[in-house]
Amino acid sequence: MSKQNYMNEGDNRFRGELRALIPRLRRFGHSLTGSPDDGDDLVQEALEKALSREAQFQVGSRLDSWMYKIMQNAWIDQKRSAARRRHIVQPMSEDVIAVGEDGREVFDSRINLRQVREAMTRLHPDERAVLALVSIEGQTYREAAETLEIPIGTVMSRISRARARLLQLLDGVDPVSWKD
Amino acid sequence: MDRVSDEMITAWLDGEVTPQQRSEIESAIAASPELGVRVARLARADRLLAPAYAETLNAPVPQRFEAVIGKSRRAGGFAGFREALSSLLSPRPMAMAAASLVVGVMLGGAILSGSPTAAGMASDSEGRMIADNAMAQSLASAASGATAGPVSIRLSLVDESGRYCRQFETPATAGLACREGEAWVIDTLSRMGSRSSVDAAYVMADGSMDPAISAALERLGVRRVLDSREESAAIASGWAASAD
């Protein structure tokens, strides 16, 4: 290995680790924004920020949490921006939400993945973020609390509410929500 | 515990309760069918969520991110090589002028005709060029960036047909070997006779890839490059089955 390469090794490792995280960041972006394209925009913005702030990253802490945090903050900034176009949610088609008569498993098999993603976009952004981090990305409550900069007790109450709300949406228990 | 809240149930499902809370909740669930139904209901949320974004997770990574990560530096060495490779990842460039670059390359069986086989390789009953024992051992067990015996592994990838392939170099050659059954079939072998020194075999001066290897990867199609963790797993599993 040449001297030049040796000197670049740390930087290359950082970039390599970022590169390896991209699939998970894309998933997080998708679940957070409700759109694969918007999610990818968020990933790109976060990568640019991360590379320009590499010195701020504390070696030994988790790069994935740091990236989720950057993405989450960028997303909140976007939502605050009046110029940001509103994300249009496709109405759910009613034929596939019909409840199976012979039990929940039948019903589950009729919920398709698109419906689950659409139900996610109906959740309050705070609830969506905590579900994305804990239920999809597998963060602990403590990690999610640090990522979102909220108390751990708030994570606990939010995730509970978010799950219950998601199920209500999917089960059509609260039909009003489909029409707003 | 008289009344177990949804909050407590979800915390229990997430493994976020104290041991004492856990035993209380589990006793409560055992004693109450109604509570069991609520637990099952809340557990359903994650069962539905988990697969909903799997497609995004497993999709090929778009080129745009590599452009961000790779820019603002001119990397040499292994990183430069990966950058060069990334240009081959889908969406594929329109034209690589691949054919014109295949100079001094011997593909598959062609290597057998006339010329003596390269060191470390032998032909099998089907006329394919395969890595011999020592070289196969290196291909199977060495991590990218490591040198095992005369062979240096550059990186591991999955081609469009789902085979594991490894790009390797020896002091005299650059090549690409792909796993088929228990064998490493040499797909491409490029002699590096024009290089001034065997040290240069690791990387071409500007960090780019041997054009013959570029051409081979373009021809096979690169589904994805394994990261070090995936590569370790593949090595540990003996390159079992197809990657995805």
Short mmCIF file of C-alpha atoms in Angstrom, two decimals:
data_model
loop_
_atom_site.label_atom_id
_atom_site.label_comp_id
_atom_site.label_asym_id
_atom_site.label_seq_id
_atom_site.Cartn_x
_atom_site.Cartn_y
_atom_site.Cartn_z
CA MET A 1 0.00 0.00 0.00
CA SER A 2 1.41 3.36 -0.93
CA LYS A 3 1.99 6.07 1.62
CA GLN A 4 -0.81 8.13 0.13
CA ASN A 5 -3.24 5.29 0.53
CA TYR A 6 -2.12 4.68 4.05
CA MET A 7 -2.82 8.29 4.94
CA ASN A 8 -6.27 8.05 3.39
CA GLU A 9 -7.14 4.90 5.21
CA GLY A 10 -9.17 6.48 7.99
CA ASP A 11 -11.12 8.61 5.59
CA ASN A 12 -11.70 5.66 3.32
CA ARG A 13 -12.97 3.62 6.24
CA PHE A 14 -15.48 6.33 7.11
CA ARG A 15 -16.68 6.46 3.54
CA GLY A 16 -16.75 2.69 3.33
CA GLU A 17 -18.90 2.47 6.44
CA LEU A 18 -21.23 5.10 5.05
CA ARG A 19 -21.45 3.18 1.82
CA ALA A 20 -22.35 0.00 3.68
CA LEU A 21 -25.12 1.81 5.55
CA ILE A 22 -26.84 3.12 2.45
CA PRO A 23 -29.41 0.31 2.09
CA ARG A 24 -30.58 0.81 5.66
CA LEU A 25 -30.58 4.58 5.30
CA ARG A 26 -32.72 4.24 2.20
CA ARG A 27 -35.17 2.07 4.09
CA PHE A 28 -35.32 4.60 6.91
CA GLY A 29 -35.80 7.43 4.42
CA HIS A 30 -38.59 5.56 2.71
CA SER A 31 -40.42 4.75 5.93
CA LEU A 32 -39.98 8.28 7.23
CA THR A 33 -41.04 10.22 4.16
CA GLY A 34 -43.47 7.70 2.71
CA SER A 35 -41.81 7.86 -0.67
CA PRO A 36 -38.75 6.05 -1.99
CA ASP A 37 -37.72 9.10 -4.00
CA ASP A 38 -38.11 11.54 -1.13
CA GLY A 39 -36.32 9.04 1.05
CA ASP A 40 -33.39 8.90 -1.35
CA ASP A 41 -33.25 12.70 -1.42
CA LEU A 42 -32.98 12.60 2.34
CA VAL A 43 -30.22 9.99 2.19
CA GLN A 44 -28.27 12.08 -0.26
CA GLU A 45 -28.61 15.20 1.86
CA ALA A 46 -27.54 13.29 4.94
CA LEU A 47 -24.51 11.80 3.18
CA GLU A 48 -23.42 15.25 2.09
CA LYS A 49 -23.83 16.58 5.60
CA ALA A 50 -22.04 13.63 7.13
CA LEU A 51 -19.06 14.00 4.82
CA SER A 52 -18.79 17.71 5.52
CA ARG A 53 -19.04 17.11 9.27
CA GLU A 54 -16.93 14.01 9.51
CA ALA A 55 -14.81 15.66 12.20
CA GLN A 56 -17.89 15.94 14.40
CA PHE A 57 -18.50 12.23 14.36
CA GLN A 58 -17.25 10.68 17.55
CA VAL A 59 -15.23 7.62 16.80
CA GLY A 60 -16.62 4.75 18.79
CA SER A 61 -20.18 5.96 18.66
CA ARG A 62 -22.61 4.43 16.25
CA LEU A 63 -22.49 5.78 12.76
CA ASP A 64 -25.95 4.44 11.95
CA SER A 65 -27.52 6.37 14.83
CA TRP A 66 -25.66 9.48 13.78
CA MET A 67 -26.94 9.14 10.23
CA TYR A 68 -30.51 8.48 11.34
CA LYS A 69 -30.30 11.61 13.43
CA ILE A 70 -29.04 13.71 10.54
CA MET A 71 -31.81 12.34 8.35
CA GLN A 72 -34.46 12.91 10.95
CA ASN A 73 -33.36 16.50 11.47
CA ALA A 74 -33.17 17.15 7.74
CA TRP A 75 -36.65 15.74 7.35
CA ILE A 76 -38.05 17.95 10.10
CA ASP A 77 -36.37 20.95 8.46
CA GLN A 78 -37.96 20.05 5.16
CA LYS A 79 -41.37 19.74 6.73
CA ARG A 80 -41.00 23.13 8.35
CA SER A 81 -40.15 24.71 5.08
CA ALA A 82 -43.17 26.35 3.53
CA ALA A 83 -41.69 25.83 0.11
CA ARG A 84 -41.75 22.11 0.56
CA ARG A 85 -44.40 20.55 -1.59
CA ARG A 86 -46.95 18.49 0.21
CA HIS A 87 -46.61 14.81 -0.12
CA ILE A 88 -49.72 13.47 -1.78
CA VAL A 89 -51.00 10.30 -0.22
CA GLN A 90 -52.76 7.94 -2.52
CA PRO A 91 -56.18 6.95 -1.19
CA MET A 92 -56.32 3.35 -0.21
CA SER A 93 -58.44 1.14 -2.35
CA GLU A 94 -61.25 -0.38 -0.37
CA ASP A 95 -61.32 -3.77 -1.97
CA VAL A 96 -58.16 -4.90 -0.26
CA ILE A 97 -59.07 -3.70 3.18
CA ALA A 98 -62.13 -5.91 3.40
CA VAL A 99 -61.86 -7.89 6.59
CA GLY A 100 -61.72 -11.62 6.20
CA GLU A 101 -64.60 -13.30 7.92
CA ASP A 102 -62.78 -16.33 9.12
CA GLY A 103 -60.10 -14.82 11.22
CA ARG A 104 -57.22 -12.46 11.54
CA GLU A 105 -54.67 -14.51 9.63
CA VAL A 106 -56.88 -14.37 6.58
CA PHE A 107 -57.15 -10.69 7.07
CA ASP A 108 -53.38 -10.31 7.40
CA SER A 109 -52.80 -12.07 4.15
CA ARG A 110 -55.04 -9.52 2.48
CA ILE A 111 -53.17 -6.54 3.79
CA ASN A 112 -50.55 -5.81 1.25
CA LEU A 113 -47.30 -4.07 1.84
CA ARG A 114 -48.41 -0.96 0.05
CA GLN A 115 -51.25 -0.57 2.51
CA VAL A 116 -48.89 -0.80 5.42
CA ARG A 117 -46.67 1.87 3.90
CA GLU A 118 -49.66 4.07 3.24
CA ALA A 119 -50.89 3.66 6.78
CA MET A 120 -47.45 4.79 7.95
CA THR A 121 -47.83 8.04 6.04
CA ARG A 122 -51.09 8.68 7.91
CA LEU A 123 -49.39 8.63 11.26
CA HIS A 124 -48.22 11.78 12.94
CA PRO A 125 -44.61 12.45 11.91
CA ASP A 126 -43.40 11.95 15.48
CA GLU A 127 -45.07 8.56 15.67
CA ARG A 128 -43.80 7.58 12.26
CA ALA A 129 -40.23 8.44 13.21
CA VAL A 130 -40.27 6.34 16.34
CA LEU A 131 -41.85 3.36 14.56
CA ALA A 132 -39.31 3.64 11.77
CA LEU A 133 -36.42 3.61 14.23
CA VAL A 134 -37.65 0.94 16.63
CA SER A 135 -39.89 -1.37 14.64
CA ILE A 136 -38.13 -1.16 11.29
CA GLU A 137 -34.54 -0.19 12.02
CA GLY A 138 -34.38 -2.15 15.26
CA GLN A 139 -33.11 0.59 17.53
CA THR A 140 -33.57 0.28 21.26
CA TYR A 141 -35.71 2.82 23.07
CA ARG A 142 -32.57 4.47 24.38
CA GLU A 143 -31.04 4.74 20.94
CA ALA A 144 -34.26 6.11 19.50
CA ALA A 145 -34.49 8.61 22.36
CA GLU A 146 -30.99 9.84 21.54
CA THR A 147 -31.66 9.96 17.82
CA LEU A 148 -34.85 11.95 18.28
CA GLU A 149 -33.57 13.92 21.27
CA ILE A 150 -36.58 13.10 23.39
CA PRO A 151 -36.90 11.38 26.78
CA ILE A 152 -37.02 7.62 26.77
CA GLY A 153 -40.47 7.71 28.38
CA THR A 154 -41.71 9.67 25.41
CA VAL A 155 -40.36 7.01 23.07
CA MET A 156 -42.26 4.43 25.06
CA SER A 157 -45.58 6.24 24.93
CA ARG A 158 -45.16 7.27 21.32
CA ILE A 159 -44.35 3.81 20.05
CA SER A 160 -47.27 2.34 21.89
CA ARG A 161 -49.63 4.94 20.45
CA ALA A 162 -48.09 4.60 16.99
CA ARG A 163 -48.60 0.85 16.89
CA ALA A 164 -52.18 1.07 18.08
CA ARG A 165 -52.87 3.81 15.56
CA LEU A 166 -51.29 1.88 12.71
CA LEU A 167 -53.46 -1.11 13.48
CA GLN A 168 -56.55 1.04 13.64
CA LEU A 169 -55.75 2.40 10.22
CA LEU A 170 -55.12 -1.03 8.75
CA ASP A 171 -58.17 -2.60 10.31
CA GLY A 172 -60.41 0.24 9.27
CA VAL A 173 -61.56 0.66 12.83
CA ASP A 174 -61.47 4.38 12.33
CA PRO A 175 -62.93 4.83 8.84
CA VAL A 176 -62.92 8.62 9.11
CA SER A 177 -59.16 8.57 8.85
CA TRP A 178 -59.29 7.21 5.34
CA LYS A 179 -61.26 10.15 4.08
CA ASP A 180 -59.27 13.06 5.35
CA MET B 1 -50.88 -5.89 38.08
CA ASP B 2 -54.53 -5.02 37.64
CA ARG B 3 -54.44 -3.32 34.35
CA VAL B 4 -51.57 -3.69 31.91
CA SER B 5 -51.36 -0.67 29.64
CA ASP B 6 -50.70 -0.87 25.90
CA GLU B 7 -47.56 1.03 26.65
CA MET B 8 -46.36 -1.69 28.98
CA ILE B 9 -47.25 -4.39 26.47
CA THR B 10 -45.30 -2.75 23.68
CA ALA B 11 -42.33 -2.19 25.95
CA TRP B 12 -42.48 -5.87 26.85
CA LEU B 13 -42.67 -6.84 23.17
CA ASP B 14 -39.62 -4.68 22.52
CA GLY B 15 -37.69 -6.19 25.40
CA GLU B 16 -37.62 -2.82 27.15
CA VAL B 17 -38.94 -3.75 30.58
CA THR B 18 -37.15 -4.58 33.80
CA PRO B 19 -36.95 -8.23 34.83
CA GLN B 20 -39.53 -7.56 37.53
CA GLN B 21 -41.94 -5.90 35.11
CA ARG B 22 -41.41 -8.75 32.72
CA SER B 23 -42.43 -11.42 35.20
CA GLU B 24 -45.45 -9.36 36.23
CA ILE B 25 -46.58 -8.93 32.66
CA GLU B 26 -46.01 -12.53 31.76
CA SER B 27 -48.03 -13.65 34.77
CA ALA B 28 -50.78 -11.26 33.81
CA ILE B 29 -50.82 -12.57 30.24
CA ALA B 30 -50.97 -16.13 31.46
CA ALA B 31 -53.92 -15.28 33.67
CA SER B 32 -55.91 -13.29 31.15
CA PRO B 33 -56.99 -14.44 27.69
CA GLU B 34 -58.19 -10.92 27.00
CA LEU B 35 -54.69 -9.58 27.61
CA GLY B 36 -53.24 -12.25 25.35
CA VAL B 37 -55.44 -11.01 22.55
CA ARG B 38 -54.21 -7.47 23.08
CA VAL B 39 -50.60 -8.61 23.05
CA ALA B 40 -51.12 -10.52 19.83
CA ARG B 41 -52.77 -7.52 18.30
CA LEU B 42 -49.94 -5.14 19.15
CA ALA B 43 -47.34 -7.66 18.02
CA ARG B 44 -49.07 -7.67 14.66
CA ALA B 45 -47.99 -4.11 13.95
CA ASP B 46 -44.34 -5.06 13.71
CA ARG B 47 -45.08 -8.23 11.81
CA LEU B 48 -46.72 -6.08 9.16
CA LEU B 49 -44.15 -3.30 9.22
CA ALA B 50 -41.03 -5.39 8.96
CA PRO B 51 -41.54 -6.59 5.38
CA ALA B 52 -43.12 -3.37 4.13
CA TYR B 53 -39.78 -1.73 3.41
CA ALA B 54 -37.69 -4.79 2.65
CA GLU B 55 -37.80 -4.04 -1.02
CA THR B 56 -36.12 -0.68 -0.48
CA LEU B 57 -33.51 -2.27 1.75
CA ASN B 58 -32.63 -4.92 -0.80
CA ALA B 59 -32.81 -2.80 -3.92
CA PRO B 60 -29.61 -2.04 -5.83
CA VAL B 61 -28.07 1.16 -4.52
CA PRO B 62 -28.44 3.96 -7.06
CA GLN B 63 -25.39 5.52 -8.57
CA ARG B 64 -26.19 8.94 -7.11
CA PHE B 65 -24.93 8.03 -3.65
CA GLU B 66 -21.62 6.78 -4.90
CA ALA B 67 -21.23 10.12 -6.62
CA VAL B 68 -21.62 11.83 -3.23
CA ILE B 69 -19.35 9.49 -1.31
CA GLY B 70 -16.71 9.33 -3.98
CA LYS B 71 -16.44 13.01 -4.79
CA SER B 72 -14.13 15.63 -3.34
CA ARG B 73 -11.18 13.35 -3.27
CA ARG B 74 -9.16 11.48 -5.75
CA ALA B 75 -8.72 8.16 -4.12
CA GLY B 76 -6.14 5.66 -5.03
CA GLY B 77 -5.72 2.13 -3.87
CA PHE B 78 -8.54 -0.09 -2.97
CA ALA B 79 -11.08 2.70 -2.59
CA GLY B 80 -10.24 3.96 -6.04
CA PHE B 81 -10.72 0.51 -7.34
CA ARG B 82 -14.12 0.31 -5.76
CA GLU B 83 -15.03 3.62 -7.25
CA ALA B 84 -14.01 2.39 -10.62
CA LEU B 85 -16.10 -0.67 -10.06
CA SER B 86 -19.07 1.29 -8.86
CA SER B 87 -19.30 2.88 -12.25
CA LEU B 88 -20.25 -0.57 -13.47
CA LEU B 89 -23.05 -1.04 -11.01
CA SER B 90 -26.54 -0.57 -12.28
CA PRO B 91 -27.72 1.58 -13.85
CA ARG B 92 -24.99 0.55 -16.15
CA PRO B 93 -23.15 3.07 -18.23
CA MET B 94 -24.32 3.17 -21.79
CA ALA B 95 -21.09 2.05 -23.25
CA MET B 96 -17.87 0.89 -21.78
CA ALA B 97 -16.19 0.41 -25.11
CA ALA B 98 -15.61 -2.90 -23.49
CA ALA B 99 -14.76 -5.03 -26.43
CA SER B 100 -12.01 -2.78 -27.61
CA LEU B 101 -10.38 -2.90 -24.22
CA VAL B 102 -10.06 -6.63 -24.05
CA VAL B 103 -6.46 -6.81 -24.97
CA GLY B 104 -4.35 -9.68 -23.87
CA VAL B 105 -7.30 -11.29 -22.23
CA MET B 106 -8.06 -14.93 -22.43
CA LEU B 107 -11.60 -15.93 -21.80
CA GLY B 108 -12.64 -19.28 -20.43
CA GLY B 109 -11.60 -22.17 -22.55
CA ALA B 110 -9.61 -20.06 -24.92
CA ILE B 111 -6.84 -20.06 -22.42
CA LEU B 112 -6.36 -23.75 -23.04
CA SER B 113 -5.69 -23.53 -26.70
CA GLY B 114 -2.01 -23.74 -27.25
CA SER B 115 -0.58 -21.73 -24.45
CA PRO B 116 0.45 -23.42 -21.25
CA THR B 117 -1.96 -22.86 -18.42
CA ALA B 118 -1.22 -20.13 -15.98
CA ALA B 119 0.18 -21.01 -12.60
CA GLY B 120 -2.45 -21.97 -10.08
CA MET B 121 -4.97 -23.12 -12.63
CA ALA B 122 -6.02 -26.33 -14.26
CA SER B 123 -8.71 -27.40 -16.64
CA ASP B 124 -11.60 -29.58 -15.59
CA SER B 125 -13.42 -32.27 -17.53
CA GLU B 126 -15.68 -29.70 -19.14
CA GLY B 127 -12.76 -27.75 -20.45
CA ARG B 128 -13.25 -24.93 -18.03
CA MET B 129 -10.29 -23.26 -16.45
CA ILE B 130 -10.54 -23.67 -12.72
CA ALA B 131 -8.38 -22.63 -9.81
CA ASP B 132 -6.21 -25.44 -8.52
CA ASN B 133 -6.13 -26.43 -4.88
CA ALA B 134 -3.79 -23.76 -3.54
CA MET B 135 -5.36 -20.97 -5.51
CA ALA B 136 -8.87 -22.18 -4.77
CA GLN B 137 -7.98 -22.13 -1.10
CA SER B 138 -6.91 -18.51 -1.38
CA LEU B 139 -10.03 -17.57 -3.31
CA ALA B 140 -12.23 -19.29 -0.77
CA SER B 141 -10.66 -18.00 2.40
CA ALA B 142 -8.85 -14.69 1.89
CA ALA B 143 -10.55 -11.40 2.63
CA SER B 144 -10.48 -8.61 0.11
CA GLY B 145 -7.35 -6.60 0.47
CA ALA B 146 -5.47 -9.59 1.85
CA THR B 147 -2.78 -11.56 0.15
CA ALA B 148 -2.82 -15.32 0.52
CA GLY B 149 0.12 -17.05 -1.01
CA PRO B 150 0.64 -15.68 -4.49
CA VAL B 151 -2.92 -14.43 -4.73
CA SER B 152 -4.28 -11.06 -3.67
CA ILE B 153 -8.02 -10.72 -3.49
CA ARG B 154 -9.34 -7.38 -4.58
CA LEU B 155 -13.05 -7.68 -3.91
CA SER B 156 -16.06 -9.94 -3.93
CA LEU B 157 -19.29 -9.45 -5.76
CA VAL B 158 -22.42 -11.14 -6.98
CA ASP B 159 -22.89 -11.21 -10.72
CA GLU B 160 -26.20 -10.93 -12.54
CA SER B 161 -26.64 -14.68 -12.61
CA GLY B 162 -26.27 -14.83 -8.82
CA ARG B 163 -22.79 -16.31 -8.69
CA TYR B 164 -20.20 -15.17 -6.22
CA CYS B 165 -17.21 -13.81 -8.07
CA ARG B 166 -13.88 -12.60 -6.76
CA GLN B 167 -11.46 -10.35 -8.49
CA PHE B 168 -7.90 -11.37 -7.81
CA GLU B 169 -4.36 -10.63 -8.78
CA THR B 170 -1.19 -12.59 -8.87
CA PRO B 171 2.21 -11.08 -9.53
CA ALA B 172 1.71 -11.64 -13.23
CA THR B 173 -2.01 -11.60 -13.80
CA ALA B 174 -5.29 -9.94 -12.95
CA GLY B 175 -8.34 -12.13 -13.07
CA LEU B 176 -11.90 -12.81 -12.16
CA ALA B 177 -13.02 -16.14 -10.73
CA CYS B 178 -16.61 -17.15 -10.13
CA ARG B 179 -17.93 -19.84 -7.83
CA GLU B 180 -19.69 -22.71 -9.55
CA GLY B 181 -20.51 -25.63 -7.34
CA GLU B 182 -17.33 -26.32 -5.43
CA ALA B 183 -15.06 -24.85 -8.05
CA TRP B 184 -13.70 -21.41 -8.76
CA VAL B 185 -14.02 -21.04 -12.50
CA ILE B 186 -11.60 -18.56 -13.99
CA ASP B 187 -13.73 -16.26 -16.05
CA THR B 188 -11.07 -13.84 -17.11
CA LEU B 189 -7.35 -13.69 -16.86
CA SER B 190 -5.34 -10.74 -17.99
CA ARG B 191 -1.61 -10.86 -18.17
CA MET B 192 0.01 -7.79 -16.82
CA GLY B 193 3.13 -7.99 -18.90
CA SER B 194 3.12 -4.32 -19.72
CA ARG B 195 3.35 -3.28 -16.13
CA SER B 196 6.68 -2.07 -14.98
CA SER B 197 6.68 -3.81 -11.66
CA VAL B 198 4.76 -6.50 -9.90
CA ASP B 199 4.13 -4.04 -7.08
CA ALA B 200 1.87 -2.21 -9.44
CA ALA B 201 -0.28 -5.28 -9.71
CA TYR B 202 -2.40 -4.17 -6.82
CA VAL B 203 -3.76 -1.14 -8.52
CA MET B 204 -3.10 0.63 -11.72
CA ALA B 205 -1.38 3.92 -11.22
CA ASP B 206 -4.52 6.04 -11.19
CA GLY B 207 -6.45 3.63 -9.01
CA SER B 208 -8.54 2.40 -11.89
CA MET B 209 -9.35 -1.15 -12.75
CA ASP B 210 -7.60 -3.39 -15.20
CA PRO B 211 -9.55 -2.82 -18.41
CA ALA B 212 -9.94 -6.54 -18.98
CA ILE B 213 -11.58 -6.90 -15.60
CA SER B 214 -13.80 -3.90 -16.31
CA ALA B 215 -14.86 -5.54 -19.52
CA ALA B 216 -15.54 -8.86 -17.84
CA LEU B 217 -17.64 -7.22 -15.13
CA GLU B 218 -19.55 -5.31 -17.74
CA ARG B 219 -20.21 -8.53 -19.61
CA LEU B 220 -21.29 -10.51 -16.53
CA GLY B 221 -23.17 -7.65 -14.90
CA VAL B 222 -22.55 -6.75 -11.28
CA ARG B 223 -25.57 -7.21 -9.11
CA ARG B 224 -23.81 -5.92 -6.05
CA VAL B 225 -20.47 -5.72 -4.33
CA LEU B 226 -20.18 -7.49 -1.01
CA ASP B 227 -19.23 -5.34 1.93
CA SER B 228 -16.73 -6.75 4.37
CA ARG B 229 -19.38 -8.21 6.63
CA GLU B 230 -21.14 -9.97 3.78
CA GLU B 231 -17.82 -11.18 2.50
CA SER B 232 -16.89 -12.59 5.91
CA ALA B 233 -20.22 -14.37 6.05
CA ALA B 234 -19.70 -15.81 2.58
CA ILE B 235 -16.22 -17.02 3.51
CA ALA B 236 -17.55 -18.54 6.72
CA SER B 237 -20.29 -20.37 4.87
CA GLY B 238 -17.89 -21.71 2.27
CA TRP B 239 -19.55 -19.58 -0.41
CA ALA B 240 -22.63 -21.72 0.00
CA ALA B 241 -25.63 -21.26 -2.23
CA SER B 242 -26.26 -18.21 -4.26
CA ALA B 243 -26.04 -14.77 -2.79
CA ASP B 244 -29.55 -13.60 -3.54
#
